[in-house]
PDB file of C-alpha atoms in Angstrom:
ATOM      1  CA  MET A  28       0.027  -0.065  -0.050  1.00 41.00           C
ATOM      2  CA  GLU A  29       1.422   3.273  -0.751  1.00 44.00           C
ATOM      3  CA  VAL A  30       1.479   6.104   1.434  1.00 43.00           C
ATOM      4  CA  LEU A  31       0.920   9.976   0.803  1.00 43.00           C
ATOM      5  CA  PRO A  32       4.132  11.460   2.440  1.00 43.00           C
ATOM      6  CA  LEU A  33       3.031  13.990   5.456  1.00 45.00           C
ATOM      7  CA  GLN A  34       4.834  17.389   3.866  1.00 43.00           C
ATOM      8  CA  SER A  35       7.365  19.279   5.832  1.00 41.00           C
ATOM      9  CA  HIS A  36       5.228  21.488   8.694  1.00 46.00           C
ATOM     10  CA  ASP A  37       7.699  23.708   8.287  1.00 48.00           C
ATOM     11  CA  LYS A  38       6.349  24.347   4.553  1.00 49.00           C
ATOM     12  CA  LYS A  39       2.809  27.003   3.674  1.00 57.00           C
ATOM     13  CA  GLU A  40       1.827  24.565   0.709  1.00 79.00           C
ATOM     14  CA  GLY A  41      -1.863  23.407   1.093  1.00 92.00           C
ATOM     15  CA  ARG A  42      -2.553  20.201   3.482  1.00 96.00           C
ATOM     16  CA  LEU A  43      -5.600  18.637   5.772  1.00 98.00           C
ATOM     17  CA  SER A  44      -4.957  17.596   9.487  1.00 98.00           C
ATOM     18  CA  ILE A  45      -7.845  15.448  11.210  1.00 98.00           C
ATOM     19  CA  VAL A  46      -7.354  16.791  14.451  1.00 98.00           C
ATOM     20  CA  SER A  47      -9.243  14.880  17.725  1.00 98.00           C
ATOM     21  CA  THR A  48      -9.351  17.883  20.265  1.00 97.00           C
ATOM     22  CA  GLY A  49     -10.599  14.959  23.539  1.00 96.00           C
ATOM     23  CA  PRO A  50     -12.697  15.369  25.123  1.00 94.00           C
ATOM     24  CA  GLY A  51     -13.080  18.709  25.406  1.00 88.00           C
ATOM     25  CA  ASN A  52     -10.876  20.652  27.276  1.00 92.00           C
ATOM     26  CA  LEU A  53      -7.936  21.857  26.545  1.00 95.00           C
ATOM     27  CA  GLN A  54      -5.356  20.644  28.632  1.00 94.00           C
ATOM     28  CA  GLN A  55      -6.201  17.546  27.300  1.00 94.00           C
ATOM     29  CA  MET A  56      -5.299  18.164  23.793  1.00 96.00           C
ATOM     30  CA  THR A  57      -1.759  16.860  22.193  1.00 97.00           C
ATOM     31  CA  PRO A  58       0.796  19.005  21.757  1.00 97.00           C
ATOM     32  CA  ARG A  59       0.792  17.887  18.197  1.00 98.00           C
ATOM     33  CA  ALA A  60      -2.726  19.206  17.680  1.00 97.00           C
ATOM     34  CA  LEU A  61      -2.000  22.201  19.192  1.00 97.00           C
ATOM     35  CA  ARG A  62      -0.242  22.839  17.023  1.00 97.00           C
ATOM     36  CA  ALA A  63      -1.706  21.586  13.852  1.00 97.00           C
ATOM     37  CA  ILE A  64      -4.286  24.427  14.719  1.00 98.00           C
ATOM     38  CA  ALA A  65      -2.052  27.206  15.414  1.00 97.00           C
ATOM     39  CA  GLU A  66      -0.457  26.268  11.361  1.00 97.00           C
ATOM     40  CA  SER A  67      -2.983  26.202  10.135  1.00 97.00           C
ATOM     41  CA  ASP A  68      -5.439  28.998   7.732  1.00 97.00           C
ATOM     42  CA  TYR A  69      -8.441  27.959   8.457  1.00 98.00           C
ATOM     43  CA  VAL A  70     -10.385  25.711  10.709  1.00 98.00           C
ATOM     44  CA  ILE A  71     -13.503  23.639   9.790  1.00 97.00           C
ATOM     45  CA  GLY A  72     -16.114  21.888  11.897  1.00 96.00           C
ATOM     46  CA  ASN A  73     -19.317  20.497  14.044  1.00 95.00           C
ATOM     47  CA  ALA A  74     -20.139  24.145  16.137  1.00 94.00           C
ATOM     48  CA  PHE A  75     -20.338  22.489  19.250  1.00 93.00           C
ATOM     49  CA  TYR A  76     -16.716  21.213  19.269  1.00 94.00           C
ATOM     50  CA  LEU A  77     -15.203  24.320  17.170  1.00 96.00           C
ATOM     51  CA  ASP A  78     -16.460  26.067  20.629  1.00 94.00           C
ATOM     52  CA  LEU A  79     -14.680  23.848  23.275  1.00 93.00           C
ATOM     53  CA  VAL A  80     -11.479  24.950  21.565  1.00 96.00           C
ATOM     54  CA  GLU A  81     -12.759  28.705  20.937  1.00 96.00           C
ATOM     55  CA  PRO A  82      -9.582  29.209  22.096  1.00 96.00           C
ATOM     56  CA  LEU A  83      -7.185  28.782  19.815  1.00 97.00           C
ATOM     57  CA  LEU A  84      -9.064  30.069  16.806  1.00 97.00           C
ATOM     58  CA  SER A  85      -7.552  34.149  17.210  1.00 95.00           C
ATOM     59  CA  GLY A  86      -6.973  34.775  13.549  1.00 94.00           C
ATOM     60  CA  LYS A  87      -7.697  31.054  11.441  1.00 96.00           C
ATOM     61  CA  GLU A  88     -10.850  31.608   9.611  1.00 97.00           C
ATOM     62  CA  VAL A  89     -13.563  29.765  10.760  1.00 97.00           C
ATOM     63  CA  ILE A  90     -16.011  27.105   8.709  1.00 97.00           C
ATOM     64  CA  ARG A  91     -19.068  26.289  11.409  1.00 95.00           C
ATOM     65  CA  SER A  92     -21.446  22.959  10.305  1.00 90.00           C
ATOM     66  CA  SER A  93     -23.675  21.549  11.841  1.00 86.00           C
ATOM     67  CA  MET A  94     -24.627  17.095  11.998  1.00 84.00           C
ATOM     68  CA  GLY A  95     -25.366  15.662   9.579  1.00 83.00           C
ATOM     69  CA  ARG A  96     -23.060  17.610   6.799  1.00 91.00           C
ATOM     70  CA  GLU A  97     -19.988  15.381   7.433  1.00 94.00           C
ATOM     71  CA  VAL A  98     -19.539  14.613   3.791  1.00 95.00           C
ATOM     72  CA  GLU A  99     -20.026  18.754   2.909  1.00 95.00           C
ATOM     73  CA  ARG A 100     -17.636  19.061   5.618  1.00 95.00           C
ATOM     74  CA  ALA A 101     -15.445  16.865   4.613  1.00 96.00           C
ATOM     75  CA  LYS A 102     -15.472  17.883   0.533  1.00 96.00           C
ATOM     76  CA  LYS A 103     -14.522  21.639   1.898  1.00 96.00           C
ATOM     77  CA  ALA A 104     -12.213  20.650   3.683  1.00 96.00           C
ATOM     78  CA  LEU A 105      -9.641  19.407   1.158  1.00 96.00           C
ATOM     79  CA  GLU A 106     -10.827  22.044  -1.689  1.00 96.00           C
ATOM     80  CA  LEU A 107      -9.706  24.432   0.761  1.00 97.00           C
ATOM     81  CA  ALA A 108      -6.651  22.326   1.462  1.00 97.00           C
ATOM     82  CA  GLU A 109      -5.683  21.738  -2.264  1.00 95.00           C
ATOM     83  CA  ASN A 110      -3.639  25.717  -1.497  1.00 95.00           C
ATOM     84  CA  HIS A 111      -4.206  26.337   2.110  1.00 97.00           C
ATOM     85  CA  VAL A 112      -3.062  24.550   5.191  1.00 97.00           C
ATOM     86  CA  VAL A 113      -6.364  23.086   6.768  1.00 98.00           C
ATOM     87  CA  SER A 114      -7.826  21.779  10.321  1.00 98.00           C
ATOM     88  CA  MET A 115     -11.294  19.510  10.514  1.00 97.00           C
ATOM     89  CA  VAL A 116     -11.540  18.961  13.987  1.00 97.00           C
ATOM     90  CA  SER A 117     -12.947  16.173  15.752  1.00 97.00           C
ATOM     91  CA  GLY A 118     -14.122  15.556  18.836  1.00 95.00           C
ATOM     92  CA  GLY A 119     -12.134  12.617  21.413  1.00 96.00           C
ATOM     93  CA  ASP A 120     -10.594  10.839  18.372  1.00 97.00           C
ATOM     94  CA  ALA A 121     -10.864  11.691  15.275  1.00 97.00           C
ATOM     95  CA  GLY A 122     -10.537   7.482  14.510  1.00 97.00           C
ATOM     96  CA  VAL A 123     -13.154   6.725  16.708  1.00 96.00           C
ATOM     97  CA  TYR A 124     -16.854   7.605  15.737  1.00 95.00           C
ATOM     98  CA  GLY A 125     -15.054  10.693  14.072  1.00 95.00           C
ATOM     99  CA  MET A 126     -14.280  13.011  11.269  1.00 96.00           C
ATOM    100  CA  ALA A 127     -11.423  10.238   9.435  1.00 97.00           C
ATOM    101  CA  SER A 128     -12.956   7.888   8.168  1.00 97.00           C
ATOM    102  CA  ILE A 129     -15.073   9.987   5.867  1.00 96.00           C
ATOM    103  CA  VAL A 130     -12.085  12.307   4.970  1.00 97.00           C
ATOM    104  CA  LEU A 131     -10.155   9.488   3.469  1.00 97.00           C
ATOM    105  CA  GLU A 132     -12.912   8.243   1.814  1.00 97.00           C
ATOM    106  CA  VAL A 133     -13.802  11.178   0.127  1.00 96.00           C
ATOM    107  CA  VAL A 134      -9.519  11.754  -0.164  1.00 96.00           C
ATOM    108  CA  GLU A 135     -10.261   8.330  -1.286  1.00 96.00           C
ATOM    109  CA  ARG A 136     -13.040   8.919  -3.695  1.00 96.00           C
ATOM    110  CA  SER A 137     -11.421  12.335  -5.311  1.00 95.00           C
ATOM    111  CA  GLY A 138      -7.943  11.007  -6.592  1.00 94.00           C
ATOM    112  CA  SER A 139      -6.916  14.206  -4.960  1.00 94.00           C
ATOM    113  CA  PRO A 140      -3.202  14.579  -4.009  1.00 94.00           C
ATOM    114  CA  VAL A 141      -3.619  16.415  -0.716  1.00 96.00           C
ATOM    115  CA  ALA A 142      -1.268  15.397   2.093  1.00 96.00           C
ATOM    116  CA  VAL A 143      -3.817  14.760   4.586  1.00 97.00           C
ATOM    117  CA  GLU A 144      -2.533  13.673   8.997  1.00 97.00           C
ATOM    118  CA  VAL A 145      -4.652  11.964  11.693  1.00 98.00           C
ATOM    119  CA  ILE A 146      -3.936  13.518  14.754  1.00 98.00           C
ATOM    120  CA  PRO A 147      -4.959  10.949  17.435  1.00 98.00           C
ATOM    121  CA  GLY A 148      -6.806  12.535  20.804  1.00 97.00           C
ATOM    122  CA  VAL A 149      -7.474  10.554  24.099  1.00 97.00           C
ATOM    123  CA  THR A 150     -11.706   8.983  22.803  1.00 96.00           C
ATOM    124  CA  ALA A 151     -14.479   9.562  24.523  1.00 96.00           C
ATOM    125  CA  ALA A 152     -14.142   5.659  26.883  1.00 97.00           C
ATOM    126  CA  LEU A 153     -10.831   6.469  28.657  1.00 97.00           C
ATOM    127  CA  SER A 154     -11.747   9.518  29.518  1.00 97.00           C
ATOM    128  CA  ALA A 155     -15.101   8.266  30.705  1.00 97.00           C
ATOM    129  CA  ALA A 156     -13.176   5.618  32.322  1.00 98.00           C
ATOM    130  CA  SER A 157     -10.673   7.886  33.958  1.00 97.00           C
ATOM    131  CA  ARG A 158     -13.184   9.513  35.596  1.00 97.00           C
ATOM    132  CA  LEU A 159     -14.343   6.449  37.465  1.00 98.00           C
ATOM    133  CA  GLY A 160     -11.612   4.066  38.323  1.00 97.00           C
ATOM    134  CA  SER A 161     -10.422   2.059  36.250  1.00 97.00           C
ATOM    135  CA  PRO A 162     -13.642   0.155  34.457  1.00 98.00           C
ATOM    136  CA  LEU A 163     -11.298  -0.692  30.969  1.00 97.00           C
ATOM    137  CA  SER A 164      -8.359  -2.389  32.550  1.00 94.00           C
ATOM    138  CA  GLY A 165      -8.142  -5.499  30.266  1.00 93.00           C
ATOM    139  CA  ASP A 166      -9.876  -6.514  27.014  1.00 96.00           C
ATOM    140  CA  TYR A 167     -12.888  -4.294  26.384  1.00 98.00           C
ATOM    141  CA  VAL A 168     -15.355  -3.185  23.523  1.00 98.00           C
ATOM    142  CA  THR A 169     -16.857   0.074  22.585  1.00 98.00           C
ATOM    143  CA  ILE A 170     -19.714   0.028  20.563  1.00 98.00           C
ATOM    144  CA  SER A 171     -22.425   2.518  19.361  1.00 97.00           C
ATOM    145  CA  LEU A 172     -25.859   2.606  19.934  1.00 97.00           C
ATOM    146  CA  SER A 173     -26.385   4.936  17.230  1.00 95.00           C
ATOM    147  CA  ASP A 174     -28.736   3.968  14.595  1.00 94.00           C
ATOM    148  CA  LEU A 175     -28.670   6.296  12.741  1.00 91.00           C
ATOM    149  CA  LEU A 176     -25.462   4.813   9.964  1.00 91.00           C
ATOM    150  CA  THR A 177     -26.419   0.512  11.349  1.00 95.00           C
ATOM    151  CA  PRO A 178     -29.031  -0.993  11.245  1.00 96.00           C
ATOM    152  CA  TRP A 179     -30.277  -1.669  14.665  1.00 96.00           C
ATOM    153  CA  GLU A 180     -30.433  -5.193  14.210  1.00 97.00           C
ATOM    154  CA  VAL A 181     -26.219  -5.628  13.571  1.00 98.00           C
ATOM    155  CA  ILE A 182     -26.363  -3.661  16.178  1.00 98.00           C
ATOM    156  CA  GLU A 183     -27.878  -5.738  19.101  1.00 97.00           C
ATOM    157  CA  LYS A 184     -26.124  -8.651  17.263  1.00 98.00           C
ATOM    158  CA  ARG A 185     -22.981  -6.252  18.275  1.00 98.00           C
ATOM    159  CA  LEU A 186     -24.340  -5.878  21.837  1.00 98.00           C
ATOM    160  CA  ASP A 187     -25.239  -9.756  22.664  1.00 98.00           C
ATOM    161  CA  LEU A 188     -21.653 -10.966  21.687  1.00 98.00           C
ATOM    162  CA  ALA A 189     -19.940  -8.346  23.979  1.00 98.00           C
ATOM    163  CA  PHE A 190     -21.705  -9.269  26.389  1.00 98.00           C
ATOM    164  CA  ARG A 191     -21.669 -12.786  26.115  1.00 97.00           C
ATOM    165  CA  MET A 192     -17.256 -11.925  25.904  1.00 97.00           C
ATOM    166  CA  GLY A 193     -17.970 -11.218  30.065  1.00 97.00           C
ATOM    167  CA  VAL A 194     -16.105  -8.345  29.271  1.00 97.00           C
ATOM    168  CA  PRO A 195     -16.975  -4.449  30.148  1.00 98.00           C
ATOM    169  CA  VAL A 196     -18.461  -2.342  27.921  1.00 98.00           C
ATOM    170  CA  ALA A 197     -18.163   1.403  26.814  1.00 98.00           C
ATOM    171  CA  VAL A 198     -21.710   2.622  25.191  1.00 98.00           C
ATOM    172  CA  TYR A 199     -21.290   6.285  23.049  1.00 97.00           C
ATOM    173  CA  ASN A 200     -24.807   7.946  21.626  1.00 96.00           C
ATOM    174  CA  PRO A 201     -26.810   5.884  24.388  1.00 96.00           C
ATOM    175  CA  ARG A 202     -30.007   7.547  24.536  1.00 93.00           C
ATOM    176  CA  SER A 203     -31.256  10.296  22.551  1.00 87.00           C
ATOM    177  CA  ASN A 204     -34.229  12.242  21.983  1.00 84.00           C
ATOM    178  CA  GLY A 205     -35.035  10.836  18.562  1.00 83.00           C
ATOM    179  CA  ARG A 206     -33.537   6.951  20.258  1.00 84.00           C
ATOM    180  CA  PRO A 207     -35.191   7.161  23.560  1.00 84.00           C
ATOM    181  CA  ASP A 208     -35.197   2.915  23.929  1.00 92.00           C
ATOM    182  CA  ASN A 209     -31.877   1.987  22.241  1.00 96.00           C
ATOM    183  CA  LEU A 210     -30.066   2.110  25.538  1.00 97.00           C
ATOM    184  CA  ALA A 211     -33.370  -0.460  27.496  1.00 97.00           C
ATOM    185  CA  LYS A 212     -32.501  -2.713  25.048  1.00 97.00           C
ATOM    186  CA  ALA A 213     -28.885  -2.502  25.284  1.00 98.00           C
ATOM    187  CA  ILE A 214     -29.487  -3.291  29.116  1.00 98.00           C
ATOM    188  CA  SER A 215     -31.771  -5.902  28.510  1.00 97.00           C
ATOM    189  CA  ILE A 216     -29.724  -7.546  26.060  1.00 98.00           C
ATOM    190  CA  ALA A 217     -26.693  -6.838  28.179  1.00 98.00           C
ATOM    191  CA  GLY A 218     -28.970  -8.804  31.757  1.00 97.00           C
ATOM    192  CA  ARG A 219     -29.472 -12.172  29.374  1.00 97.00           C
ATOM    193  CA  HIS A 220     -25.482 -12.769  30.196  1.00 97.00           C
ATOM    194  CA  LEU A 221     -24.467 -10.463  33.642  1.00 98.00           C
ATOM    195  CA  ALA A 222     -25.380 -10.619  36.975  1.00 97.00           C
ATOM    196  CA  PRO A 223     -27.695  -8.303  38.085  1.00 98.00           C
ATOM    197  CA  ALA A 224     -24.934  -6.769  40.566  1.00 97.00           C
ATOM    198  CA  THR A 225     -22.630  -6.579  37.849  1.00 98.00           C
ATOM    199  CA  PRO A 226     -21.399  -2.162  38.178  1.00 98.00           C
ATOM    200  CA  VAL A 227     -22.050   0.156  35.464  1.00 98.00           C
ATOM    201  CA  GLY A 228     -20.842   3.695  35.015  1.00 98.00           C
ATOM    202  CA  VAL A 229     -21.694   6.905  33.073  1.00 98.00           C
ATOM    203  CA  VAL A 230     -19.646  10.570  33.185  1.00 98.00           C
ATOM    204  CA  LYS A 231     -21.263  12.896  30.994  1.00 97.00           C
ATOM    205  CA  ASP A 232     -19.407  15.854  29.499  1.00 95.00           C
ATOM    206  CA  ALA A 233     -15.524  14.311  31.066  1.00 96.00           C
ATOM    207  CA  PHE A 234     -13.485  17.145  32.347  1.00 95.00           C
ATOM    208  CA  ARG A 235     -15.947  20.250  30.651  1.00 93.00           C
ATOM    209  CA  LYS A 236     -17.189  23.004  33.560  1.00 92.00           C
ATOM    210  CA  SER A 237     -20.600  20.664  33.585  1.00 94.00           C
ATOM    211  CA  GLU A 238     -19.132  17.207  34.055  1.00 96.00           C
ATOM    212  CA  GLU A 239     -21.463  14.783  36.105  1.00 97.00           C
ATOM    213  CA  SER A 240     -20.966  11.212  37.444  1.00 97.00           C
ATOM    214  CA  LEU A 241     -22.889   7.414  38.156  1.00 97.00           C
ATOM    215  CA  VAL A 242     -21.907   5.086  39.160  1.00 97.00           C
ATOM    216  CA  THR A 243     -24.877   2.379  39.244  1.00 97.00           C
ATOM    217  CA  THR A 244     -25.355  -1.874  38.711  1.00 97.00           C
ATOM    218  CA  LEU A 245     -26.933  -3.358  35.976  1.00 98.00           C
ATOM    219  CA  GLU A 246     -30.050  -4.019  37.961  1.00 97.00           C
ATOM    220  CA  GLU A 247     -30.438  -0.633  39.653  1.00 97.00           C
ATOM    221  CA  PHE A 248     -29.587   1.470  36.065  1.00 98.00           C
ATOM    222  CA  PRO A 249     -33.273   1.568  34.500  1.00 97.00           C
ATOM    223  CA  ASP A 250     -34.329   3.474  37.143  1.00 96.00           C
ATOM    224  CA  ARG A 251     -31.623   5.967  36.228  1.00 96.00           C
ATOM    225  CA  PHE A 252     -31.715   6.024  32.463  1.00 96.00           C
ATOM    226  CA  ASP A 253     -33.458  10.029  32.736  1.00 95.00           C
ATOM    227  CA  PHE A 254     -29.458  10.395  34.102  1.00 96.00           C
ATOM    228  CA  VAL A 255     -28.167  10.077  30.566  1.00 96.00           C
ATOM    229  CA  ASP A 256     -27.810  11.513  26.917  1.00 95.00           C
ATOM    230  CA  MET A 257     -25.958  12.244  24.060  1.00 92.00           C
ATOM    231  CA  HIS A 258     -23.105  13.598  25.666  1.00 94.00           C
ATOM    232  CA  SER A 259     -22.829  10.333  27.721  1.00 97.00           C
ATOM    233  CA  ILE A 260     -20.167   7.373  28.030  1.00 98.00           C
ATOM    234  CA  VAL A 261     -22.214   4.325  29.904  1.00 98.00           C
ATOM    235  CA  ILE A 262     -19.297   2.118  30.851  1.00 98.00           C
ATOM    236  CA  ILE A 263     -21.010  -1.689  31.616  1.00 98.00           C
ATOM    237  CA  GLY A 264     -18.640  -3.646  33.988  1.00 98.00           C
ATOM    238  CA  GLY A 265     -17.788  -7.657  32.985  1.00 97.00           C
ATOM    239  CA  GLU A 266     -17.310 -10.913  34.745  1.00 96.00           C
ATOM    240  CA  GLU A 267     -14.347  -9.580  37.049  1.00 95.00           C
ATOM    241  CA  SER A 268     -15.358  -5.866  37.325  1.00 97.00           C
ATOM    242  CA  ARG A 269     -16.740  -4.800  41.357  1.00 96.00           C
ATOM    243  CA  LEU A 270     -17.060  -1.195  42.720  1.00 95.00           C
ATOM    244  CA  TRP A 271     -14.095   0.862  43.818  1.00 94.00           C
ATOM    245  CA  ARG A 272     -14.903   1.650  47.536  1.00 92.00           C
ATOM    246  CA  MET A 273     -12.972   3.373  50.029  1.00 89.00           C
ATOM    247  CA  GLY A 274     -14.682   2.565  53.371  1.00 89.00           C
ATOM    248  CA  GLN A 275     -18.542   2.408  52.684  1.00 86.00           C
ATOM    249  CA  ASP A 276     -17.981   4.809  50.036  1.00 91.00           C
ATOM    250  CA  VAL A 277     -17.946   3.932  46.581  1.00 92.00           C
ATOM    251  CA  ARG A 278     -15.934   5.572  44.316  1.00 92.00           C
ATOM    252  CA  GLY A 279     -15.841   3.785  40.850  1.00 96.00           C
ATOM    253  CA  ILE A 280     -15.112   0.189  39.396  1.00 98.00           C
ATOM    254  CA  ILE A 281     -11.975  -1.660  39.097  1.00 97.00           C
ATOM    255  CA  THR A 282     -11.729  -4.689  36.186  1.00 97.00           C
ATOM    256  CA  PRO A 283      -9.046  -6.429  37.875  1.00 94.00           C
ATOM    257  CA  ARG A 284      -7.006  -6.747  35.014  1.00 89.00           C
ATOM    258  CA  GLY A 285      -4.877 -11.056  36.400  1.00 76.00           C
ATOM    259  CA  TYR A 286      -2.416  -8.849  38.987  1.00 74.00           C
ATOM    260  CA  HIS A 287      -4.225 -10.360  41.511  1.00 76.00           C
ATOM    261  CA  ARG A 288      -3.937 -14.454  40.613  1.00 80.00           C
ATOM    262  CA  LYS A 289       0.115 -13.808  39.825  1.00 78.00           C
ATOM    263  CA  TYR A 290       1.016 -12.322  42.717  1.00 79.00           C
ATOM    264  CA  VAL A 291       0.724 -11.355  46.402  1.00 77.00           C
ATOM    265  CA  TYR A 292      -0.375  -7.728  47.419  1.00 85.00           C
TER     266      TYR A 292
END
């Protein structure tokens, strides 16, 4: 497979960076992501994610887009990158339910010679996990409950297989006004394979000023569905996951990696 070489960052020829902005706090962005935006003539992206990096946009030509216009956004970014330095921002990690795939598909189908770089970031599952303790310490699965691009029948099959494995599952896009029942369906599937006491954690707006979190169990979680929205990540523990306690206080979730089977501590 031939990969187009990246152009030198010291040159001002056209290039396109797909910039992962992480969970929405500038302190969680990588130095490379910060530099890419600083070097850009144009910054384009969903208005919500652009607002989160507003302090970085001074002096830039900013193009705001809305949800559902990803293809149009990708085409515009590629067009601008023929003669300018362009950053396409994407929340979390651009390669995990983000803009990387559609931008690269547009580049591929157009045959454009524009140099493209995908800059990684902290994806939402890892941001949420860090706020809950260590629920994803070993193998785990990420699944989105959004059926806008994936048929629900496929999502149900994947959920069943994931919960059968007994590993933690990080759920993206868990509950929206247009899809209020998908989370309940997912938890019903989880209940076929996991114990009622399996820990469940929810983090909303991780690392933002409005951050909130919830730790509960699989059995009790349906009573707290109203807490969950599209800015939330739901982490459902696996067979070995347990509540992390300090005395009587529940601090979060721990999924042991297996050190207790090899070492005494």
